[in-house]
Amino acid sequence: MNQDNFENESTLNGTYHPEQEDSGSDRDSSNSVYSMSSGEIEDHFIERHDRRFHSHGNGRPGQYPFPVDDLESQRLDHMHDLVKDLLDGHNYRGPVQQTLAVRADGHRVRILDIGTGNGKWVEEMADEFPHTKVYGLDIVPLATRYPAENVQFEVHDINSTTRWAQGRFDFVHMRQTCFSPVNVTSVIREISRILRPQGLFLACEWIPGIFRMDGSDVTPLTNHSTEILNRLHDFSTHQRLFCDPSSIPVMLIESAAFENVVAERHFVYLDETALGRRAKQSLLDFARASRYYLLDSGIAVSEIGQYLMDLRSGLDNGGEMCLIYLTVYARRKVMLQ
Ligand SMILES: C[S@@+](CC[C@H](N)C(=O)[O-])C[C@H]1O[C@@H](n2cnc3c(N)ncnc32)[C@H](O)[C@@H]1O
């Protein structure tokens, strides 16, 4: 194992001492955040099925189901580009530009991305809003060690309290974490703590499954072509890994910490347009990425192979089908009840 140390790098894939809090300056002080060595980085990963996975919870129920390697990073990049096209070329929905406007009082606007993955969203936001400081958190170090000046990636399990004081962020974003070992109720509580009053939270998730368009009605498609998705849903629900994205608006309202909750469903038609074909490919890639988790659930390799073929032919031959992308944004209340 390589023990090179990155402590002297000016940028980091870091972790932190939880008892110490962000200093409030633009650059985090070295005593609240430290750079990880290559050895520490490697400790976050294990090899299984010839792919790289989280070492967290290795082999135990509820561990993160997808690989975390270059191939998976490419999958997430394609998904990122697809979602951006779906949102009219933007990396967000809701009053983000207004929330991130330059402040007359000189306060540096701060953005946090939870479950940041390879950090593509963070880097693009930092580029679009250069006056902001953008933080990306993930339980494993996946993002670059050499980000832009206004970017910082940190390693943190979002199920525990972050190092920041209350009200430190203007905008918190969380995308595609519904198949993750994340306790969404407690994460919403933590987000409401670190958001400033009237700060903005945005959650973005695919609603699992394929949907059929029957006139104005949208119904989940259930036949043999969706079997692999059903199995993933059932197994991850059984392992308490899956959070139904449709419940996020209610969770925000019930937390009593948010107001102006806006949930929007964006439909991607699985047709022969360029977007439709990319959506089909993304769905197939997602199903392929979940095959290792399904193998761990005890399903035979041949059976998973058959499910994948069924999905492919269902997408090739299906009628009016779509995927649904859900965006939910809300303002943190000024006064918490
Ligand atoms: C499907 S990826 C999405 C990555 C990124 N948000 C995107 O949209 O491209 C989910 C990410 O959540 C991270 N994750 C899972 N559980 C986590 C936890 N408990 N705390 C922080 N990050 C977590 C995973 O490591 C992974 O990078």
mmCIF file with all atom_site columns, C-alpha atoms and ligand atoms in Angstrom, residues 54 64 66 68 72 75-76 80 113-118 137-140 142 156-159 175-177 180-182, ligand 1:
data_model
loop_
_atom_site.group_PDB
_atom_site.id
_atom_site.type_symbol
_atom_site.label_atom_id
_atom_site.label_alt_id
_atom_site.label_comp_id
_atom_site.label_asym_id
_atom_site.label_entity_id
_atom_site.label_seq_id
_atom_site.pdbx_PDB_ins_code
_atom_site.Cartn_x
_atom_site.Cartn_y
_atom_site.Cartn_z
_atom_site.occupancy
_atom_site.B_iso_or_equiv
_atom_site.pdbx_formal_charge
_atom_site.auth_seq_id
_atom_site.auth_comp_id
_atom_site.auth_asym_id
_atom_site.auth_atom_id
_atom_site.pdbx_PDB_model_num
ATOM   1  C CA  . HIS A 1 54  ? -16.773 0.952  -0.425  1.00 0.00 ? 54  HIS A CA  1
ATOM   2  C CA  . TYR A 1 64  ? -23.568 1.097  -0.448  1.00 0.00 ? 64  TYR A CA  1
ATOM   3  C CA  . PHE A 1 66  ? -22.721 0.312  -6.338  1.00 0.00 ? 66  PHE A CA  1
ATOM   4  C CA  . VAL A 1 68  ? -16.922 3.234  -6.898  1.00 0.00 ? 68  VAL A CA  1
ATOM   5  C CA  . GLU A 1 72  ? -18.843 3.900  -12.269 1.00 0.00 ? 72  GLU A CA  1
ATOM   6  C CA  . ARG A 1 75  ? -21.668 6.221  -15.541 1.00 0.00 ? 75  ARG A CA  1
ATOM   7  C CA  . LEU A 1 76  ? -22.295 9.065  -13.097 1.00 0.00 ? 76  LEU A CA  1
ATOM   8  C CA  . HIS A 1 80  ? -24.960 14.129 -14.760 1.00 0.00 ? 80  HIS A CA  1
ATOM   9  C CA  . ASP A 1 113 ? -23.124 18.919 -1.903  1.00 0.00 ? 113 ASP A CA  1
ATOM   10 C CA  . ILE A 1 114 ? -23.922 15.757 0.089   1.00 0.00 ? 114 ILE A CA  1
ATOM   11 C CA  . GLY A 1 115 ? -22.889 12.385 -1.390  1.00 0.00 ? 115 GLY A CA  1
ATOM   12 C CA  . THR A 1 116 ? -20.842 14.242 -3.990  1.00 0.00 ? 116 THR A CA  1
ATOM   13 C CA  . GLY A 1 117 ? -19.353 11.183 -5.762  1.00 0.00 ? 117 GLY A CA  1
ATOM   14 C CA  . ASN A 1 118 ? -16.693 12.254 -8.272  1.00 0.00 ? 118 ASN A CA  1
ATOM   15 C CA  . LEU A 1 137 ? -18.902 15.574 1.111   1.00 0.00 ? 137 LEU A CA  1
ATOM   16 C CA  . ASP A 1 138 ? -18.738 11.859 0.512   1.00 0.00 ? 138 ASP A CA  1
ATOM   17 C CA  . ILE A 1 139 ? -18.172 8.867  2.739   1.00 0.00 ? 139 ILE A CA  1
ATOM   18 C CA  . VAL A 1 140 ? -15.282 7.839  0.475   1.00 0.00 ? 140 VAL A CA  1
ATOM   19 C CA  . LEU A 1 142 ? -13.671 9.893  -4.986  1.00 0.00 ? 142 LEU A CA  1
ATOM   20 C CA  . HIS A 1 156 ? -17.602 12.401 5.957   1.00 0.00 ? 156 HIS A CA  1
ATOM   21 C CA  . ASP A 1 157 ? -20.431 9.976  6.736   1.00 0.00 ? 157 ASP A CA  1
ATOM   22 C CA  . ILE A 1 158 ? -23.500 12.175 6.520   1.00 0.00 ? 158 ILE A CA  1
ATOM   23 C CA  . ASN A 1 159 ? -25.269 10.065 9.133   1.00 0.00 ? 159 ASN A CA  1
ATOM   24 C CA  . ARG A 1 175 ? -28.521 14.131 -5.544  1.00 0.00 ? 175 ARG A CA  1
ATOM   25 C CA  . GLN A 1 176 ? -29.010 10.430 -6.243  1.00 0.00 ? 176 GLN A CA  1
ATOM   26 C CA  . THR A 1 177 ? -28.511 9.102  -2.757  1.00 0.00 ? 177 THR A CA  1
ATOM   27 C CA  . SER A 1 180 ? -27.376 4.809  -0.063  1.00 0.00 ? 180 SER A CA  1
ATOM   28 C CA  . PRO A 1 181 ? -26.903 4.003  3.598   1.00 0.00 ? 181 PRO A CA  1
ATOM   29 C CA  . VAL A 1 182 ? -28.265 7.411  4.547   1.00 0.00 ? 182 VAL A CA  1
HETATM 30 C C1  . LIG B 2 .   ? -25.165 7.392  -6.825  1.00 0.00 ? 1   LIG B C1  1
HETATM 31 S S1  . LIG B 2 .   ? -23.827 8.285  -6.147  1.00 0.00 ? 1   LIG B S1  1
HETATM 32 C C2  . LIG B 2 .   ? -24.296 9.943  -6.571  1.00 0.00 ? 1   LIG B C2  1
HETATM 33 C C3  . LIG B 2 .   ? -23.109 10.860 -6.663  1.00 0.00 ? 1   LIG B C3  1
HETATM 34 C C4  . LIG B 2 .   ? -23.455 12.307 -7.038  1.00 0.00 ? 1   LIG B C4  1
HETATM 35 N N1  . LIG B 2 .   ? -24.343 12.909 -6.069  1.00 0.00 ? 1   LIG B N1  1
HETATM 36 C C5  . LIG B 2 .   ? -24.051 12.383 -8.408  1.00 0.00 ? 1   LIG B C5  1
HETATM 37 O O1  . LIG B 2 .   ? -25.244 12.706 -8.525  1.00 0.00 ? 1   LIG B O1  1
HETATM 38 O O2  . LIG B 2 .   ? -23.332 12.118 -9.385  1.00 0.00 ? 1   LIG B O2  1
HETATM 39 C C6  . LIG B 2 .   ? -24.142 8.283  -4.377  1.00 0.00 ? 1   LIG B C6  1
HETATM 40 C C7  . LIG B 2 .   ? -22.958 8.805  -3.588  1.00 0.00 ? 1   LIG B C7  1
HETATM 41 O O3  . LIG B 2 .   ? -23.335 8.872  -2.198  1.00 0.00 ? 1   LIG B O3  1
HETATM 42 C C8  . LIG B 2 .   ? -22.209 8.496  -1.417  1.00 0.00 ? 1   LIG B C8  1
HETATM 43 N N2  . LIG B 2 .   ? -22.647 8.067  -0.087  1.00 0.00 ? 1   LIG B N2  1
HETATM 44 C C9  . LIG B 2 .   ? -23.295 6.918  0.219   1.00 0.00 ? 1   LIG B C9  1
HETATM 45 N N3  . LIG B 2 .   ? -23.542 6.861  1.538   1.00 0.00 ? 1   LIG B N3  1
HETATM 46 C C10 . LIG B 2 .   ? -23.035 7.998  2.093   1.00 0.00 ? 1   LIG B C10 1
HETATM 47 C C11 . LIG B 2 .   ? -22.974 8.506  3.423   1.00 0.00 ? 1   LIG B C11 1
HETATM 48 N N4  . LIG B 2 .   ? -23.490 7.818  4.440   1.00 0.00 ? 1   LIG B N4  1
HETATM 49 N N5  . LIG B 2 .   ? -22.376 9.707  3.636   1.00 0.00 ? 1   LIG B N5  1
HETATM 50 C C12 . LIG B 2 .   ? -21.847 10.393 2.582   1.00 0.00 ? 1   LIG B C12 1
HETATM 51 N N6  . LIG B 2 .   ? -21.880 9.955  1.296   1.00 0.00 ? 1   LIG B N6  1
HETATM 52 C C13 . LIG B 2 .   ? -22.471 8.772  1.052   1.00 0.00 ? 1   LIG B C13 1
HETATM 53 C C14 . LIG B 2 .   ? -21.572 7.381  -2.234  1.00 0.00 ? 1   LIG B C14 1
HETATM 54 O O4  . LIG B 2 .   ? -20.221 7.164  -1.895  1.00 0.00 ? 1   LIG B O4  1
HETATM 55 C C15 . LIG B 2 .   ? -21.732 7.891  -3.661  1.00 0.00 ? 1   LIG B C15 1
HETATM 56 O O5  . LIG B 2 .   ? -20.620 8.630  -4.084  1.00 0.00 ? 1   LIG B O5  1
#
